[in-house]
Coordinates of N, CA, C and O in Angstrom, one line a residue:
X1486 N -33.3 47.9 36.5 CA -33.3 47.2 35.2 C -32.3 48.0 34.3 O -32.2 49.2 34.5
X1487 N -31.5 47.3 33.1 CA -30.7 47.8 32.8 C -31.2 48.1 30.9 O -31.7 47.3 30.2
X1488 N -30.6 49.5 30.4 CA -31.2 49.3 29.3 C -30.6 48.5 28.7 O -29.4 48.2 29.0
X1489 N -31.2 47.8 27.5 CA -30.4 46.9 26.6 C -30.3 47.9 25.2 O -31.2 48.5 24.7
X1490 N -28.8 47.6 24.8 CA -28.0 48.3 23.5 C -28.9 47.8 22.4 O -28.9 46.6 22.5
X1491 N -29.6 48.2 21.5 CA -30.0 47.9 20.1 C -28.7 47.2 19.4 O -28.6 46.0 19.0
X1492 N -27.9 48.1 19.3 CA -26.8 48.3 18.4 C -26.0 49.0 18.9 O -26.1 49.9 19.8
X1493 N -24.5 48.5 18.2 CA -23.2 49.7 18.9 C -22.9 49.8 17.2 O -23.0 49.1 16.2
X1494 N -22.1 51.5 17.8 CA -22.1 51.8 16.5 C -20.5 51.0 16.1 O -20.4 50.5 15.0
X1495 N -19.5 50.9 16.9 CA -18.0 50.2 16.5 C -18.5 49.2 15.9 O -18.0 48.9 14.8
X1496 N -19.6 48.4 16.2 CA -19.6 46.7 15.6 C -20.9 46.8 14.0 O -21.2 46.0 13.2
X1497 N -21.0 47.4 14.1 CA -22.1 47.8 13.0 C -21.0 47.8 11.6 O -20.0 48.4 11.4
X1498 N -21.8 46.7 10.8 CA -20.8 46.4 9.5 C -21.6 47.6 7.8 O -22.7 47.7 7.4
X1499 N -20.3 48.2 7.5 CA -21.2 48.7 6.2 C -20.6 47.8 5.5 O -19.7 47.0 5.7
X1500 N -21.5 48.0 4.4 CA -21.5 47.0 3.3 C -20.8 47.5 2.3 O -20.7 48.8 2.2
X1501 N -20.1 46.7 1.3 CA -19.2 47.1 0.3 C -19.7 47.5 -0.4 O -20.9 47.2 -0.3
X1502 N -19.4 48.5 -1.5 CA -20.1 49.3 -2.7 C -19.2 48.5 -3.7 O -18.0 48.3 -3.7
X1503 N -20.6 48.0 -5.3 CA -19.1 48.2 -5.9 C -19.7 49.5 -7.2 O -20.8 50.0 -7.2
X1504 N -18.6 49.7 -8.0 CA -18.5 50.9 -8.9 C -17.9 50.2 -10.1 O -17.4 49.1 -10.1
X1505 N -17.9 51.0 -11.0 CA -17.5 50.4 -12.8 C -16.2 51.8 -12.9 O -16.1 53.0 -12.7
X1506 N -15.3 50.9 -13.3 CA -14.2 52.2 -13.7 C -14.2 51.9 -15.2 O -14.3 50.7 -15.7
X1507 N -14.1 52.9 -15.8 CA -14.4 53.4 -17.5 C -12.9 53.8 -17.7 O -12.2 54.7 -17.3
X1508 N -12.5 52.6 -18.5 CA -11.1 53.5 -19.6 C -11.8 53.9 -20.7 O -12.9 53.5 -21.1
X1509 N -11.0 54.8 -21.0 CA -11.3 55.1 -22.5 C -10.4 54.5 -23.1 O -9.5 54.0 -22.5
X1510 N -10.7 54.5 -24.5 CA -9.8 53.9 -25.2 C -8.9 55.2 -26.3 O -8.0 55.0 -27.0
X1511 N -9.5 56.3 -26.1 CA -8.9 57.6 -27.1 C -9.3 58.4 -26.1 O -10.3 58.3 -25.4
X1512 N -8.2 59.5 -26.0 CA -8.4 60.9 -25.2 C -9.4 61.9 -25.6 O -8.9 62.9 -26.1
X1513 N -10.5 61.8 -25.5 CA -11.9 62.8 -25.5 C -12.3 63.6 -24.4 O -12.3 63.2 -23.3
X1514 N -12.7 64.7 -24.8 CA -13.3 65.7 -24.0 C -14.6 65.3 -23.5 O -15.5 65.1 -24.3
X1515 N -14.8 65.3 -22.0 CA -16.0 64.9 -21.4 C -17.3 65.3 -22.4 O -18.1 64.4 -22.7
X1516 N -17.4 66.5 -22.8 CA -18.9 66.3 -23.6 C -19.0 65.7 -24.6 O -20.2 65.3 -24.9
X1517 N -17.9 65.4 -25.3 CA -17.8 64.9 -26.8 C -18.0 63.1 -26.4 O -18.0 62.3 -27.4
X1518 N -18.0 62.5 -25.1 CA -17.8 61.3 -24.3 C -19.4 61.2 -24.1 O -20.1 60.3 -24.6
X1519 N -19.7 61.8 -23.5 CA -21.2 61.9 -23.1 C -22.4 61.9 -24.2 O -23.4 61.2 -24.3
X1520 N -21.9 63.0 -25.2 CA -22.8 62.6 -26.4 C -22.8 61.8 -26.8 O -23.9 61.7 -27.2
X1521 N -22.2 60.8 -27.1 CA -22.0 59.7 -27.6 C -23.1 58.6 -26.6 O -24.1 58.0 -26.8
X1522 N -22.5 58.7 -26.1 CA -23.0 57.8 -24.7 C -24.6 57.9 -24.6 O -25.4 57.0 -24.4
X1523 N -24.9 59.3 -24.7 CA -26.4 59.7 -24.8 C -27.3 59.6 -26.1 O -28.5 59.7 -26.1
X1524 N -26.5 59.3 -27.5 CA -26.8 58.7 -28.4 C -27.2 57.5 -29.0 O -27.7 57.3 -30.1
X1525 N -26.9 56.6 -27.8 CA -26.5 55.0 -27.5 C -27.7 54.4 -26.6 O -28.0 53.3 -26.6
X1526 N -28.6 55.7 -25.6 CA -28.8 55.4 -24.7 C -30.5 56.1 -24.6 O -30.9 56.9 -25.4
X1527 N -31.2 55.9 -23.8 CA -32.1 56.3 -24.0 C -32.3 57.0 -22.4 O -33.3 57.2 -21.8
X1528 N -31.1 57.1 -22.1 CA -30.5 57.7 -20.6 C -29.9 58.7 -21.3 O -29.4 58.5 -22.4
X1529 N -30.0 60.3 -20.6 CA -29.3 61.6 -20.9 C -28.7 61.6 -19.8 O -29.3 61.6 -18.7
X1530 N -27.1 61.5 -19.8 CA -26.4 62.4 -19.3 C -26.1 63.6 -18.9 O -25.1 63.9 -19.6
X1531 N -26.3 64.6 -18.1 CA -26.2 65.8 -17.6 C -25.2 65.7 -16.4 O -25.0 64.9 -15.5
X1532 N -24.7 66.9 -16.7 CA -23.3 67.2 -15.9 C -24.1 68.0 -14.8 O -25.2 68.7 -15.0
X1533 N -23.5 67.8 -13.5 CA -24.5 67.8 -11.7 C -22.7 68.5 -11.1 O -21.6 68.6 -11.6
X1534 N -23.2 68.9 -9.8 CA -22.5 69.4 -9.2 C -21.2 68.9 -9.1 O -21.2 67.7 -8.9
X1535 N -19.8 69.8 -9.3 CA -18.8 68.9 -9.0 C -18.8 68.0 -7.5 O -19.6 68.4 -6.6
X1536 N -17.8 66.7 -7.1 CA -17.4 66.3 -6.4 C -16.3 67.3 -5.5 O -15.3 67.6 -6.1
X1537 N -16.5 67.7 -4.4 CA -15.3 68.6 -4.0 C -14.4 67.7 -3.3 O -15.1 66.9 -2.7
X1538 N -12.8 67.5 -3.1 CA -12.3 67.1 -2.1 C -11.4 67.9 -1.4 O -10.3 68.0 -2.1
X1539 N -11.4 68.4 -0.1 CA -11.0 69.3 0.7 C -9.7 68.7 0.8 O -9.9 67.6 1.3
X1540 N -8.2 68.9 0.6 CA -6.9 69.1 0.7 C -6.7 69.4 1.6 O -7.6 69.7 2.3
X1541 N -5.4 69.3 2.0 CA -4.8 70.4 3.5 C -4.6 71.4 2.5 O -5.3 72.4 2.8
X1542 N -3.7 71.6 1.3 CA -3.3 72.6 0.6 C -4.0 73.4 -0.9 O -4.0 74.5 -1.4
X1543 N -4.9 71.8 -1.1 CA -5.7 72.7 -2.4 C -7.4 71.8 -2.4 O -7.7 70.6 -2.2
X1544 N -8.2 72.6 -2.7 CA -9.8 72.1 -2.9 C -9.6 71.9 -4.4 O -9.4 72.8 -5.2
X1545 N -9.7 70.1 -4.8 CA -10.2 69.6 -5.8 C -11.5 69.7 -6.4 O -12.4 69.7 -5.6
X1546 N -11.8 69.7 -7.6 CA -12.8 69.9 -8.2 C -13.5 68.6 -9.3 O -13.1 68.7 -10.4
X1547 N -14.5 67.4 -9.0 CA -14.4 66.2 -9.8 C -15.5 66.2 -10.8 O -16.6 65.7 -10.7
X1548 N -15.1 66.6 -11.6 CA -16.6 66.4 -12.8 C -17.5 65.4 -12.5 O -17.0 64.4 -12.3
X1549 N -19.1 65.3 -12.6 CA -20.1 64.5 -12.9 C -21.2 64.4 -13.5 O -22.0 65.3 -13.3
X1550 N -21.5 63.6 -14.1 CA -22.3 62.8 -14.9 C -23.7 62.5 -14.3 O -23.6 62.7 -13.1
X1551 N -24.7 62.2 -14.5 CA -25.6 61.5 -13.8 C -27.0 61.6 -14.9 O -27.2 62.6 -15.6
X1552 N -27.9 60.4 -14.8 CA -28.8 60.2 -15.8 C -29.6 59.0 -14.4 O -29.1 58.4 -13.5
X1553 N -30.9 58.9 -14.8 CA -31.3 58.4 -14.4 C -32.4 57.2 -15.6 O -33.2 57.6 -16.5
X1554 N -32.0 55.8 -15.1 CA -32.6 54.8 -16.3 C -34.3 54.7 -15.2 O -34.4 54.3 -14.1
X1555 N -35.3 55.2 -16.5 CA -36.2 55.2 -15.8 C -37.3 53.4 -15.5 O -38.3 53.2 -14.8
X1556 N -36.3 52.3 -16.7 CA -37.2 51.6 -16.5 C -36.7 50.4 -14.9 O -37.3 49.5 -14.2
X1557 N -35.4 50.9 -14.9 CA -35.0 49.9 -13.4 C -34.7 50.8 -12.5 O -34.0 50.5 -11.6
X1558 N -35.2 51.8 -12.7 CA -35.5 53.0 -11.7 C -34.2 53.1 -11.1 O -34.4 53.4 -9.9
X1559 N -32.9 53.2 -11.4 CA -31.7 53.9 -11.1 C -31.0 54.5 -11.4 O -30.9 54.5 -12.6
X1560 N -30.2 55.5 -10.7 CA -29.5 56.5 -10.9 C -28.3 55.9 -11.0 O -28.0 55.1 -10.2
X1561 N -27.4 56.5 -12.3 CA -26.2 56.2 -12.6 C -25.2 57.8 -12.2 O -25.6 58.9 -12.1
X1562 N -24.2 57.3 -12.2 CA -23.2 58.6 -11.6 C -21.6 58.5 -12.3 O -20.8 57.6 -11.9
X1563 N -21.4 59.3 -13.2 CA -20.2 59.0 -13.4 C -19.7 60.2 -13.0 O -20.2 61.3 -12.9
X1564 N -18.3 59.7 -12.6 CA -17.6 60.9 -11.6 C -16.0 60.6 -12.2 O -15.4 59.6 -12.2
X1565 N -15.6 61.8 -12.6 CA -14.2 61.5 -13.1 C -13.2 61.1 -12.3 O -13.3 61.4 -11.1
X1566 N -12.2 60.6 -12.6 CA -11.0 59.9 -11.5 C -10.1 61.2 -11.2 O -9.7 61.5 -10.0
X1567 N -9.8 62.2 -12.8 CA -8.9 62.9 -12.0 C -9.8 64.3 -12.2 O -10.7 64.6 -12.9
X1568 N -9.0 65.2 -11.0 CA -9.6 66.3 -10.9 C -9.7 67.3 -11.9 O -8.6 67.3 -12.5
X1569 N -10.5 68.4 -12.3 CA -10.5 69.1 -13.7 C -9.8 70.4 -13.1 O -9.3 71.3 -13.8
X1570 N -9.9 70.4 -11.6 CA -9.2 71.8 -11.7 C -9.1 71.7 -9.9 O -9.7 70.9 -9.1
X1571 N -8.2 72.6 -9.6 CA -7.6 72.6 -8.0 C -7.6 74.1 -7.5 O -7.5 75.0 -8.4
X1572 N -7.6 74.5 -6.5 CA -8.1 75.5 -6.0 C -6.9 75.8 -4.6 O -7.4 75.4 -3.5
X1573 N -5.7 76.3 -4.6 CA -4.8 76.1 -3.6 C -5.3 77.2 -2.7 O -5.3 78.5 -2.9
X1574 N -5.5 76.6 -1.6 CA -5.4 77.2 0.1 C -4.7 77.6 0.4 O -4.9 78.8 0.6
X1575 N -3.5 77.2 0.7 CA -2.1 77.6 1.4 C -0.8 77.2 1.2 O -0.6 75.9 1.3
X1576 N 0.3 78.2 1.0 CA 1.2 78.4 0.4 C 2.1 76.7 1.3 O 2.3 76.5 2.5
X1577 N 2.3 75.8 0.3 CA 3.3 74.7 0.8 C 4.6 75.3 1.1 O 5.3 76.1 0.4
X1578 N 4.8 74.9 2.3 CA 6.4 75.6 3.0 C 7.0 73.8 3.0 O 8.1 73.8 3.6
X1579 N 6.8 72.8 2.8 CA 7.0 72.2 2.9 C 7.5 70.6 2.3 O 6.5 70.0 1.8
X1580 N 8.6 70.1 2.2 CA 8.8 69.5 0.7 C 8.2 68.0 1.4 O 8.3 67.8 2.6
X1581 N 7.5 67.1 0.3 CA 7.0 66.3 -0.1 C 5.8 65.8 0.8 O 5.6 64.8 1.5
X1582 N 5.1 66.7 0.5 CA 3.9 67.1 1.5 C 2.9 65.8 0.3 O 1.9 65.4 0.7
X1583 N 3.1 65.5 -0.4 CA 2.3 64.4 -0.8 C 1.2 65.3 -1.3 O 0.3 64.6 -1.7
X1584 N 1.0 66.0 -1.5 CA -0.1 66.8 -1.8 C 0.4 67.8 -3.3 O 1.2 68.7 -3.4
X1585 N -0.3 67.3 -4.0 CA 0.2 68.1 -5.7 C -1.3 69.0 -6.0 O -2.3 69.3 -5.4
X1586 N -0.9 69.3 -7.4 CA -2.0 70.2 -8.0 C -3.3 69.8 -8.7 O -4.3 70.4 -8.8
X1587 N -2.8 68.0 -9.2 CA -3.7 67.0 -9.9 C -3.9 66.3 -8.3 O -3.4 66.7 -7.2
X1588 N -4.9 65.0 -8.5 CA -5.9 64.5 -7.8 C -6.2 63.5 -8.5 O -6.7 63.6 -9.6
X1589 N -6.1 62.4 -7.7 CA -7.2 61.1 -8.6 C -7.4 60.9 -7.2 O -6.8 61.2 -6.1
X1590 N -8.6 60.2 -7.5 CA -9.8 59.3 -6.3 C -9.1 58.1 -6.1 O -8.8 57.7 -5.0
X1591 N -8.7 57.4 -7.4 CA -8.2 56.3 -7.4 C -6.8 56.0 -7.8 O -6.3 55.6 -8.8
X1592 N -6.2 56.3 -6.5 CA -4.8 56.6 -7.0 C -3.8 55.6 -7.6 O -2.9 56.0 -8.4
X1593 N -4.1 54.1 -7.2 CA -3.7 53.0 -8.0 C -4.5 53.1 -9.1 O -4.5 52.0 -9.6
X1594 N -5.0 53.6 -9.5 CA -5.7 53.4 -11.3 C -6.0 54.6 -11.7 O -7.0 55.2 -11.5
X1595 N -4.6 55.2 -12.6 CA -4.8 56.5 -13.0 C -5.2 56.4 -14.3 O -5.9 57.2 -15.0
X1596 N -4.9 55.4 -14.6 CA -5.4 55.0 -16.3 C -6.6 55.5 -16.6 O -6.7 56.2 -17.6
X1597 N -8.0 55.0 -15.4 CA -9.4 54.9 -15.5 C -9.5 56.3 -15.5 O -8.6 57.0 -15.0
X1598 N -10.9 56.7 -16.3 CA -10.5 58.5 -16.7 C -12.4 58.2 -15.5 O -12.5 59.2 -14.8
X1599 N -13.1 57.6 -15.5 CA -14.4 57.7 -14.7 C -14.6 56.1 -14.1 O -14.4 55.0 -14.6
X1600 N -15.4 56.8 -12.8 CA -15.8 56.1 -11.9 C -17.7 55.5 -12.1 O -18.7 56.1 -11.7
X1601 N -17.7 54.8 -12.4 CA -19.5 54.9 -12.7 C -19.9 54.3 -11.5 O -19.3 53.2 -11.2
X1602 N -21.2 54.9 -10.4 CA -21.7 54.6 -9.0 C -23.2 54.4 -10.0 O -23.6 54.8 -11.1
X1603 N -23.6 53.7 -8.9 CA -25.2 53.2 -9.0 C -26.1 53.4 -8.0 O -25.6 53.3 -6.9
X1604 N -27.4 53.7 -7.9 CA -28.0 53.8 -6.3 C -28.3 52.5 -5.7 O -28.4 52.1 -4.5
X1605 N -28.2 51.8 -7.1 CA -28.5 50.4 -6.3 C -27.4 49.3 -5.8 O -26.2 49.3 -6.2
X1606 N -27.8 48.6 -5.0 CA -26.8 47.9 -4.1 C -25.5 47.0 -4.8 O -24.3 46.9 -4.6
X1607 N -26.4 46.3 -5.9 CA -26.2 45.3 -6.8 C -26.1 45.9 -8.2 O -26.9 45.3 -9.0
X1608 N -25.3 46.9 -8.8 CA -25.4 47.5 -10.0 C -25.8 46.5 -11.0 O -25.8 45.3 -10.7
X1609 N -26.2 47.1 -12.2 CA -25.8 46.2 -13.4 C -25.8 47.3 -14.4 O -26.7 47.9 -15.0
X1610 N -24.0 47.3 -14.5 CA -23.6 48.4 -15.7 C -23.9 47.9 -17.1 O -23.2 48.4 -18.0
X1611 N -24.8 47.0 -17.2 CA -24.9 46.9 -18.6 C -25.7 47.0 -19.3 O -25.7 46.5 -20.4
X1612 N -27.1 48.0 -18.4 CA -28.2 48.5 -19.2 C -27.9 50.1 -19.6 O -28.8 50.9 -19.8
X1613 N -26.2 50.2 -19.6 CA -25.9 51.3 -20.3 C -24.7 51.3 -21.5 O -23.4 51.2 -21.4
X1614 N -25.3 51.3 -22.4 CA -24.7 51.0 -23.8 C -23.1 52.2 -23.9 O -23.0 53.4 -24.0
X1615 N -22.2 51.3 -23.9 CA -21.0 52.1 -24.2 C -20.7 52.5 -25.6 O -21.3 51.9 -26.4
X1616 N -19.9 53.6 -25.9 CA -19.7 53.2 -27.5 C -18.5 52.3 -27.6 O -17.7 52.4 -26.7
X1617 N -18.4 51.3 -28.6 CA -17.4 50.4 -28.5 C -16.0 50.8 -28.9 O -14.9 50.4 -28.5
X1618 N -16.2 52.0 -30.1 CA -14.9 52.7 -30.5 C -14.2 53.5 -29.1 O -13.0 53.8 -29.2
X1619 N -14.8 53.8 -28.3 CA -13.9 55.1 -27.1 C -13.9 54.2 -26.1 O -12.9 54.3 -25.4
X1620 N -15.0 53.0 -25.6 CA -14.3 52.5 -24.1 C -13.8 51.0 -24.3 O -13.9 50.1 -25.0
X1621 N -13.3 51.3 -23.3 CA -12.9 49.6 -22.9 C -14.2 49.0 -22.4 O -15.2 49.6 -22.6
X1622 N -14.0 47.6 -21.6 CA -15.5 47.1 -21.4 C -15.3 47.6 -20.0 O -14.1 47.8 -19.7
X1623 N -16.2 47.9 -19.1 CA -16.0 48.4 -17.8 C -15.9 47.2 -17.0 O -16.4 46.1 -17.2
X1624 N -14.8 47.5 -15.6 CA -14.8 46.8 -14.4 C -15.3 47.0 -13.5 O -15.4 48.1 -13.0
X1625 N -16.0 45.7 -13.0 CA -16.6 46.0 -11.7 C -15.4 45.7 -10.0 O -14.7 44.7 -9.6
X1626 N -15.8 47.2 -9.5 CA -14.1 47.4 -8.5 C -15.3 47.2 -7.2 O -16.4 47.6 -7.2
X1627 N -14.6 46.5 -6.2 CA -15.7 46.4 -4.9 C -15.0 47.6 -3.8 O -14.0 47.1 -3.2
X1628 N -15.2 48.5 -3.6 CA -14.7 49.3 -2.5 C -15.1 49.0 -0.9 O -16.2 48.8 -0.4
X1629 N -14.0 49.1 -0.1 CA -14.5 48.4 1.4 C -15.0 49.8 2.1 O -15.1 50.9 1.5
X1630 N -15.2 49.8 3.0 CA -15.6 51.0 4.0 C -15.1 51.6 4.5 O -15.5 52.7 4.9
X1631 N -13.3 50.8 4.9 CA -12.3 51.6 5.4 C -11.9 52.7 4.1 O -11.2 53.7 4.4
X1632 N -12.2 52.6 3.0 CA -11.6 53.2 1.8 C -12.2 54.3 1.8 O -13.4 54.6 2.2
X1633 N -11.2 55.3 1.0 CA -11.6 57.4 1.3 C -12.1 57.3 0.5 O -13.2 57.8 0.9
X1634 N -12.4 56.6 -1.0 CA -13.6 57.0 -2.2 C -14.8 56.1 -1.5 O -15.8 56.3 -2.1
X1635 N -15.0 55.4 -0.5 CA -15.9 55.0 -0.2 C -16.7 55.8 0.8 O -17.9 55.6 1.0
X1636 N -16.1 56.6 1.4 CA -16.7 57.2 2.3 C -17.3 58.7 1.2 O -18.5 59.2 1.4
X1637 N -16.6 59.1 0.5 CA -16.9 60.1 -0.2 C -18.2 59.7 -1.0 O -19.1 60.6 -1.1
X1638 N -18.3 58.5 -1.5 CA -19.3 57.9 -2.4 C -20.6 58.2 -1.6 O -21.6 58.7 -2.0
X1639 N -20.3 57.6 -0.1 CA -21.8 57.8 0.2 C -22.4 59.5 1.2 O -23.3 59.7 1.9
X1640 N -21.3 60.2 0.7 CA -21.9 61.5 0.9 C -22.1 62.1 0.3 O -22.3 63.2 0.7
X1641 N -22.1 61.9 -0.9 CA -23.0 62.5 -1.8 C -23.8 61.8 -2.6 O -24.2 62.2 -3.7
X1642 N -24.1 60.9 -2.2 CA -25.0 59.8 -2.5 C -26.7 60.4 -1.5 O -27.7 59.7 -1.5

């Protein structure tokens, strides 16, 4: 008798994530962003371990955010787009190695200064109060599974 496969892992579909990208609308320093935000909110903001992303040539460093809204029981995550600081490995011998000293997650949207993740499947960014003077209104971006911020999302998720 032959076993039968439950599941294979090639055909197994992940599901899209989506996330809120945050412009600002004035250049502010992350805490002076957050207070605000935590002023607005009856969610505290606290800054959580950076995001690392391993380089061939340099270890990125991604600031984060995270508060948890306790009455729809989710965790919010904002994660900055570009990196606050870079950490070089090994001396580039090599020209246009694609690889620089800055870092964004989201390399078509440098504009967006944060990424906001949710634990839940179906977010809803709008049981968190922006201030209206520093953001824009946030977008909701659907990321697929072939995508590098997507794979990164759910490991440190």
């Amino acid at each position: 008798m032959e076993i039968q496969k439950l599941y294979d892992l090639d055909e197994t579909e992940f599901e899209d994530v989506t996330i809120g990208l945050v412009r600002l609308a004035k250049n502010v320093p992350d805490h002076e962003f957050f207070f605000a935000v935590n002023q607005q909110n009856d969610l505290t903001f606290k800054r959580i371990d950076d995001l690392i992303y391993h380089g061939s040539y340099y270890d990125y460093f991604f600031p984060r955010f995270e508060a948890y809204h306790k009455f729809t029981k989710t965790c919010f995550t904002f994660i900055s787009n570009r990196s606050s600081e870079s950490k070089q490995k090994k001396l580039q011998t090599e020209l246009f190695t694609g690889e620089e000293n800055i870092k964004f997650l989201l390399n078509n949207q440098v504009e967006v200064q944060y990424i906001l993740h949710s634990s839940e499947q179906f977010p809803d960014f709008s049981v968190i109060l922006l201030p209206e003077n520093l953001v824009f209104p946030i977008q909701d971006y659907t990321l697929g599974s072939e995508e590098e911020l997507y794979q990164i999302i759910q490991y440190y998720e």
